[in-house]
Each structure stands twice: as structure tokens, then as C-alpha cells.
Amino acid sequence: TRLTALALGATPGQATLAMIREARFGIGAAAAAGFGAVISEVGAVMMVGGNIAGHTRVMTTAIVL
């Protein structure tokens, strides 16, 4: 996309902006998938490992809480 924009006469700034515009849905999907993976990991650890007030037994809950 960037090379195509440059070949069509866009400035480097315009080419970069076009590339970001084209990639925004992919970037958003990757961010949503990453957030979902983190939430599911914490949820699974909370169900299996538990979290007693003042005494955390697993590393994931120690990091998050």
C-alpha cells in the first residue's frame, strides 16, 4: 500500500497515513483478540487458583490484583 501510494505521487507522510488507514481494522481486531486472551487467562486462573484476601496463590492474580 505504501509503495503504491508513493508510486501514485503521494508524499511519504501521506503514504504512511494511507497505510495506517488501511490497517486500522486489523490493528483493532488484534487489540480485541489480545484483550480477550488476557481476560480469559485471568478468569480461568481466578476460577481454578482462587484468590483469598491478602493471600494470592498464583502468579497471574498477583500481577493483576
N, CA, C and O atoms as a Tinker XYZ file with bonds, in Angstrom:
   260  protein
     1  N      0.823000   -1.187000    0.000000    73     2
     2  CA     0.000000    0.000000    0.000000    64     1     3
     3  C      0.865000    1.247000    0.000000    63     2     4     5
     4  O      0.587000    2.207000   -0.718000    81     3
     5  N      1.927000    1.225000    0.819000    73     3     6
     6  CA     2.797000    2.397000    0.909000    64     5     7
     7  C      3.506000    2.657000   -0.412000    63     6     8     9
     8  O      3.562000    3.794000   -0.881000    81     7
     9  N      4.046000    1.600000   -1.010000    73     7    10
    10  CA     4.751000    1.761000   -2.281000    64     9    11
    11  C      3.801000    2.186000   -3.395000    63    10    12    13
    12  O      4.172000    2.967000   -4.271000    81    11
    13  N      2.595000    1.680000   -3.359000    73    11    14
    14  CA     1.597000    2.074000   -4.358000    64    13    15
    15  C      1.269000    3.552000   -4.225000    63    14    16    17
    16  O      1.184000    4.267000   -5.224000    81    15
    17  N      1.086000    4.010000   -2.988000    73    15    18
    18  CA     0.786000    5.423000   -2.764000    64    17    19
    19  C      1.949000    6.295000   -3.213000    63    18    20    21
    20  O      1.736000    7.346000   -3.817000    81    19
    21  N      3.170000    5.874000   -2.925000    73    19    22
    22  CA     4.336000    6.638000   -3.364000    64    21    23
    23  C      4.432000    6.659000   -4.887000    63    22    24    25
    24  O      4.776000    7.687000   -5.471000    81    23
    25  N      4.131000    5.538000   -5.530000    73    23    26
    26  CA     4.182000    5.475000   -6.989000    64    25    27
    27  C      3.124000    6.370000   -7.627000    63    26    28    29
    28  O      3.312000    6.862000   -8.739000    81    27
    29  N      2.017000    6.580000   -6.928000    73    27    30
    30  CA     0.953000    7.435000   -7.450000    64    29    31
    31  C      1.174000    8.909000   -7.132000    63    30    32    33
    32  O      0.340000    9.750000   -7.469000    81    31
    33  N      2.300000    9.227000   -6.480000    73    31    34
    34  CA     2.648000   10.625000   -6.250000    64    33    35
    35  C      2.370000   11.146000   -4.859000    63    34    36    37
    36  O      2.430000   12.357000   -4.644000    81    35
    37  N      2.074000   10.299000   -3.922000    73    35    38
    38  CA     1.831000   10.753000   -2.550000    64    37    39
    39  C      3.160000   11.071000   -1.869000    63    38    40    41
    40  O      4.194000   10.495000   -2.208000    81    39
    41  N      3.122000   11.980000   -0.921000    73    39    42
    42  CA     4.316000   12.257000   -0.127000    64    41    43
    43  C      4.509000   11.111000    0.861000    63    42    44    45
    44  O      3.575000   10.344000    1.094000    81    43
    45  N      5.706000   10.975000    1.450000    73    43    46
    46  CA     5.899000    9.903000    2.433000    64    45    47
    47  C      4.910000    9.970000    3.603000    63    46    48    49
    48  O      4.464000    8.933000    4.092000    81    47
    49  N      4.569000   11.163000    4.047000    73    47    50
    50  CA     3.589000   11.309000    5.125000    64    49    51
    51  C      2.210000   10.834000    4.719000    63    50    52    53
    52  O      1.521000   10.163000    5.487000    81    51
    53  N      1.810000   11.186000    3.511000    73    51    54
    54  CA     0.508000   10.744000    3.009000    64    53    55
    55  C      0.484000    9.233000    2.813000    63    54    56    57
    56  O     -0.533000    8.585000    3.063000    81    55
    57  N      1.609000    8.674000    2.365000    73    55    58
    58  CA     1.683000    7.224000    2.168000    64    57    59
    59  C      1.572000    6.495000    3.502000    63    58    60    61
    60  O      0.890000    5.476000    3.603000    81    59
    61  N      2.245000    7.020000    4.527000    73    59    62
    62  CA     2.167000    6.408000    5.855000    64    61    63
    63  C      0.748000    6.504000    6.404000    63    62    64    65
    64  O      0.240000    5.549000    6.990000    81    63
    65  N      0.115000    7.646000    6.216000    73    63    66
    66  CA    -1.264000    7.822000    6.677000    64    65    67
    67  C     -2.204000    6.859000    5.960000    63    66    68    69
    68  O     -3.111000    6.303000    6.580000    81    67
    69  N     -1.997000    6.659000    4.675000    73    67    70
    70  CA    -2.820000    5.712000    3.917000    64    69    71
    71  C     -2.619000    4.292000    4.428000    63    70    72    73
    72  O     -3.574000    3.520000    4.515000    81    71
    73  N     -1.381000    3.945000    4.765000    73    71    74
    74  CA    -1.094000    2.606000    5.270000    64    73    75
    75  C     -1.768000    2.381000    6.626000    63    74    76    77
    76  O     -2.330000    1.314000    6.874000    81    75
    77  N     -1.711000    3.376000    7.489000    73    75    78
    78  CA    -2.355000    3.259000    8.802000    64    77    79
    79  C     -3.869000    3.164000    8.638000    63    78    80    81
    80  O     -4.526000    2.386000    9.330000    81    79
    81  N     -4.419000    3.956000    7.721000    73    79    82
    82  CA    -5.858000    3.921000    7.467000    64    81    83
    83  C     -6.304000    2.544000    6.988000    63    82    84    85
    84  O     -7.364000    2.058000    7.383000    81    83
    85  N     -5.503000    1.921000    6.146000    73    83    86
    86  CA    -5.839000    0.589000    5.634000    64    85    87
    87  C     -5.713000   -0.483000    6.715000    63    86    88    89
    88  O     -6.441000   -1.476000    6.691000    81    87
    89  N     -4.802000   -0.292000    7.655000    73    87    90
    90  CA    -4.524000   -1.320000    8.660000    64    89    91
    91  C     -5.351000   -1.168000    9.931000    63    90    92    93
    92  O     -5.243000   -2.010000   10.822000    81    91
    93  N     -6.170000   -0.133000   10.049000    73    91    94
    94  CA    -6.833000    0.146000   11.329000    64    93    95
    95  C     -7.760000   -0.972000   11.789000    63    94    96    97
    96  O     -7.844000   -1.235000   12.989000    81    95
    97  N     -8.456000   -1.636000   10.876000    73    95    98
    98  CA    -9.356000   -2.714000   11.294000    64    97    99
    99  C     -8.557000   -3.924000   11.777000    63    98   100   101
   100  O     -8.950000   -4.581000   12.741000    81    99
   101  N     -7.453000   -4.216000   11.121000    73    99   102
   102  CA    -6.586000   -5.309000   11.559000    64   101   103
   103  C     -5.957000   -5.027000   12.907000    63   102   104   105
   104  O     -5.849000   -5.919000   13.748000    81   103
   105  N     -5.542000   -3.786000   13.115000    73   103   106
   106  CA    -4.960000   -3.399000   14.400000    64   105   107
   107  C     -6.016000   -3.486000   15.500000    63   106   108   109
   108  O     -5.733000   -3.965000   16.598000    81   107
   109  N     -7.221000   -3.026000   15.209000    73   107   110
   110  CA    -8.310000   -3.117000   16.185000    64   109   111
   111  C     -8.664000   -4.554000   16.521000    63   110   112   113
   112  O     -8.906000   -4.884000   17.682000    81   111
   113  N     -8.696000   -5.413000   15.505000    73   111   114
   114  CA    -9.003000   -6.826000   15.740000    64   113   115
   115  C     -7.916000   -7.489000   16.574000    63   114   116   117
   116  O     -8.214000   -8.301000   17.450000    81   115
   117  N     -6.660000   -7.149000   16.311000    73   115   118
   118  CA    -5.557000   -7.710000   17.093000    64   117   119
   119  C     -5.624000   -7.243000   18.545000    63   118   120   121
   120  O     -5.377000   -8.028000   19.461000    81   119
   121  N     -5.954000   -5.977000   18.759000    73   119   122
   122  CA    -6.081000   -5.461000   20.121000    64   121   123
   123  C     -7.235000   -6.143000   20.858000    63   122   124   125
   124  O     -7.101000   -6.492000   22.031000    81   123
   125  N     -8.363000   -6.333000   20.179000    73   123   126
   126  CA    -9.509000   -7.006000   20.802000    64   125   127
   127  C     -9.185000   -8.460000   21.125000    63   126   128   129
   128  O     -9.561000   -8.958000   22.186000    81   127
   129  N     -8.491000   -9.143000   20.217000    73   127   130
   130  CA    -8.119000  -10.539000   20.467000    64   129   131
   131  C     -7.139000  -10.642000   21.628000    63   130   132   133
   132  O     -7.248000  -11.549000   22.454000    81   131
   133  N     -6.191000   -9.726000   21.696000    73   131   134
   134  CA    -5.245000   -9.723000   22.811000    64   133   135
   135  C     -5.930000   -9.463000   24.138000    63   134   136   137
   136  O     -5.631000  -10.120000   25.135000    81   135
   137  N     -6.854000   -8.501000   24.158000    73   135   138
   138  CA    -7.591000   -8.204000   25.382000    64   137   139
   139  C     -8.421000   -9.406000   25.812000    63   138   140   141
   140  O     -8.474000   -9.736000   26.997000    81   139
   141  N     -9.067000  -10.057000   24.855000    73   139   142
   142  CA    -9.861000  -11.250000   25.168000    64   141   143
   143  C     -9.013000  -12.375000   25.724000    63   142   144   145
   144  O     -9.436000  -13.078000   26.642000    81   143
   145  N     -7.815000  -12.553000   25.174000    73   143   146
   146  CA    -6.919000  -13.598000   25.673000    64   145   147
   147  C     -6.490000  -13.314000   27.109000    63   146   148   149
   148  O     -6.431000  -14.224000   27.936000    81   147
   149  N     -6.195000  -12.060000   27.398000    73   147   150
   150  CA    -5.786000  -11.690000   28.761000    64   149   151
   151  C     -6.929000  -11.898000   29.740000    63   150   152   153
   152  O     -6.727000  -12.454000   30.819000    81   151
   153  N     -8.125000  -11.458000   29.377000    73   151   154
   154  CA    -9.281000  -11.614000   30.266000    64   153   155
   155  C     -9.593000  -13.082000   30.506000    63   154   156   157
   156  O     -9.902000  -13.468000   31.633000    81   155
   157  N     -9.519000  -13.908000   29.465000    73   155   158
   158  CA    -9.818000  -15.331000   29.652000    64   157   159
   159  C     -8.765000  -16.004000   30.520000    63   158   160   161
   160  O     -9.091000  -16.885000   31.315000    81   159
   161  N     -7.510000  -15.601000   30.379000    73   159   162
   162  CA    -6.445000  -16.170000   31.214000    64   161   163
   163  C     -6.678000  -15.834000   32.688000    63   162   164   165
   164  O     -6.576000  -16.706000   33.551000    81   163
   165  N     -6.985000  -14.587000   32.965000    73   163   166
   166  CA    -7.215000  -14.178000   34.353000    64   165   167
   167  C     -8.458000  -14.861000   34.906000    63   166   168   169
   168  O     -8.464000  -15.301000   36.056000    81   167
   169  N     -9.516000  -14.955000   34.094000    73   167   170
   170  CA   -10.740000  -15.611000   34.556000    64   169   171
   171  C    -10.518000  -17.072000   34.885000    63   170   172   173
   172  O    -11.011000  -17.564000   35.901000    81   171
   173  N     -9.776000  -17.777000   34.028000    73   171   174
   174  CA    -9.502000  -19.191000   34.281000    64   173   175
   175  C     -8.668000  -19.368000   35.540000    63   174   176   177
   176  O     -8.932000  -20.272000   36.333000    81   175
   177  N     -7.682000  -18.533000   35.731000    73   175   178
   178  CA    -6.830000  -18.645000   36.920000    64   177   179
   179  C     -7.619000  -18.319000   38.180000    63   178   180   181
   180  O     -7.422000  -18.954000   39.215000    81   179
   181  N     -8.514000  -17.329000   38.101000    73   179   182
   182  CA    -9.321000  -16.987000   39.275000    64   181   183
   183  C    -10.258000  -18.128000   39.653000    63   182   184   185
   184  O    -10.501000  -18.362000   40.837000    81   183
   185  N    -10.789000  -18.843000   38.659000    73   183   186
   186  CA   -11.685000  -19.959000   38.961000    64   185   187
   187  C    -10.911000  -21.149000   39.522000    63   186   188   189
   188  O    -11.364000  -21.785000   40.475000    81   187
   189  N     -9.764000  -21.454000   38.952000    73   187   190
   190  CA    -9.003000  -22.634000   39.364000    64   189   191
   191  C     -8.130000  -22.341000   40.578000    63   190   192   193
   192  O     -8.139000  -23.092000   41.552000    81   191
   193  N     -7.378000  -21.248000   40.516000    73   191   194
   194  CA    -6.419000  -20.944000   41.579000    64   193   195
   195  C     -7.022000  -20.216000   42.750000    63   194   196   197
   196  O     -6.570000  -20.372000   43.884000    81   195
   197  N     -8.032000  -19.429000   42.491000    73   195   198
   198  CA    -8.674000  -18.675000   43.558000    64   197   199
   199  C     -7.846000  -17.487000   43.993000    63   198   200   201
   200  O     -6.709000  -17.306000   43.557000    81   199
   201  N     -8.426000  -16.688000   44.848000    73   199   202
   202  CA    -7.732000  -15.533000   45.386000    64   201   203
   203  C     -8.314000  -15.222000   46.758000    63   202   204   205
   204  O     -9.415000  -14.682000   46.866000    81   203
   205  N     -7.587000  -15.556000   47.778000    73   203   206
   206  CA    -8.004000  -15.285000   49.151000    64   205   207
   207  C     -7.522000  -13.884000   49.508000    63   206   208   209
   208  O     -6.394000  -13.518000   49.177000    81   207
   209  N     -8.355000  -13.100000   50.173000    73   207   210
   210  CA    -7.991000  -11.730000   50.518000    64   209   211
   211  C     -6.684000  -11.700000   51.305000    63   210   212   213
   212  O     -6.563000  -12.322000   52.361000    81   211
   213  N     -5.714000  -10.969000   50.773000    73   211   214
   214  CA    -4.423000  -10.843000   51.443000    64   213   215
   215  C     -3.471000  -11.987000   51.174000    63   214   216   217
   216  O     -2.317000  -11.930000   51.599000    81   215
   217  N     -3.915000  -13.025000   50.483000    73   215   218
   218  CA    -3.047000  -14.175000   50.216000    64   217   219
   219  C     -3.293000  -14.660000   48.792000    63   218   220   221
   220  O     -4.243000  -15.399000   48.533000    81   219
   221  N     -2.440000  -14.243000   47.884000    73   219   222
   222  CA    -2.579000  -14.643000   46.491000    64   221   223
   223  C     -1.744000  -15.884000   46.259000    63   222   224   225
   224  O     -0.570000  -15.927000   46.629000    81   223
   225  N     -2.346000  -16.901000   45.643000    73   223   226
   226  CA    -1.666000  -18.177000   45.493000    64   225   227
   227  C     -1.084000  -18.424000   44.113000    63   226   228   229
   228  O     -0.308000  -19.365000   43.945000    81   227
   229  N     -1.426000  -17.621000   43.126000    73   227   230
   230  CA    -0.907000  -17.846000   41.779000    64   229   231
   231  C     -0.324000  -16.550000   41.221000    63   230   232   233
   232  O     -0.737000  -15.458000   41.611000    81   231
   233  N      0.641000  -16.678000   40.302000    73   231   234
   234  CA     1.364000  -15.527000   39.776000    64   233   235
   235  C      0.465000  -14.575000   38.981000    63   234   236   237
   236  O      0.616000  -13.358000   39.082000    81   235
   237  N     -0.464000  -15.115000   38.194000    73   235   238
   238  CA    -1.305000  -14.254000   37.361000    64   237   239
   239  C     -2.145000  -13.316000   38.206000    63   238   240   241
   240  O     -2.242000  -12.130000   37.889000    81   239
   241  N     -2.753000  -13.811000   39.269000    73   239   242
   242  CA    -3.559000  -12.929000   40.117000    64   241   243
   243  C     -2.676000  -11.979000   40.913000    63   242   244   245
   244  O     -3.112000  -10.879000   41.252000    81   243
   245  N     -1.460000  -12.373000   41.216000    73   243   246
   246  CA    -0.544000  -11.459000   41.900000    64   245   247
   247  C     -0.201000  -10.277000   40.996000    63   246   248   249
   248  O     -0.075000   -9.147000   41.468000    81   247
   249  N     -0.050000  -10.537000   39.701000    73   247   250
   250  CA     0.263000   -9.465000   38.758000    64   249   251
   251  C     -0.950000   -8.573000   38.544000    63   250   252   253
   252  O     -0.827000   -7.348000   38.566000    81   251
   253  N     -2.118000   -9.169000   38.337000    73   251   254
   254  CA    -3.315000   -8.403000   38.009000    64   253   255
   255  C     -3.857000   -7.669000   39.223000    63   254   256   257
   256  O     -4.203000   -6.491000   39.134000    81   255
   257  N     -3.934000   -8.346000   40.342000    73   255   258
   258  CA    -4.511000   -7.730000   41.530000    64   257   259
   259  C     -3.402000   -7.172000   42.365000    63   258   260
   260  O     -3.656000   -6.601000   43.426000    81   259
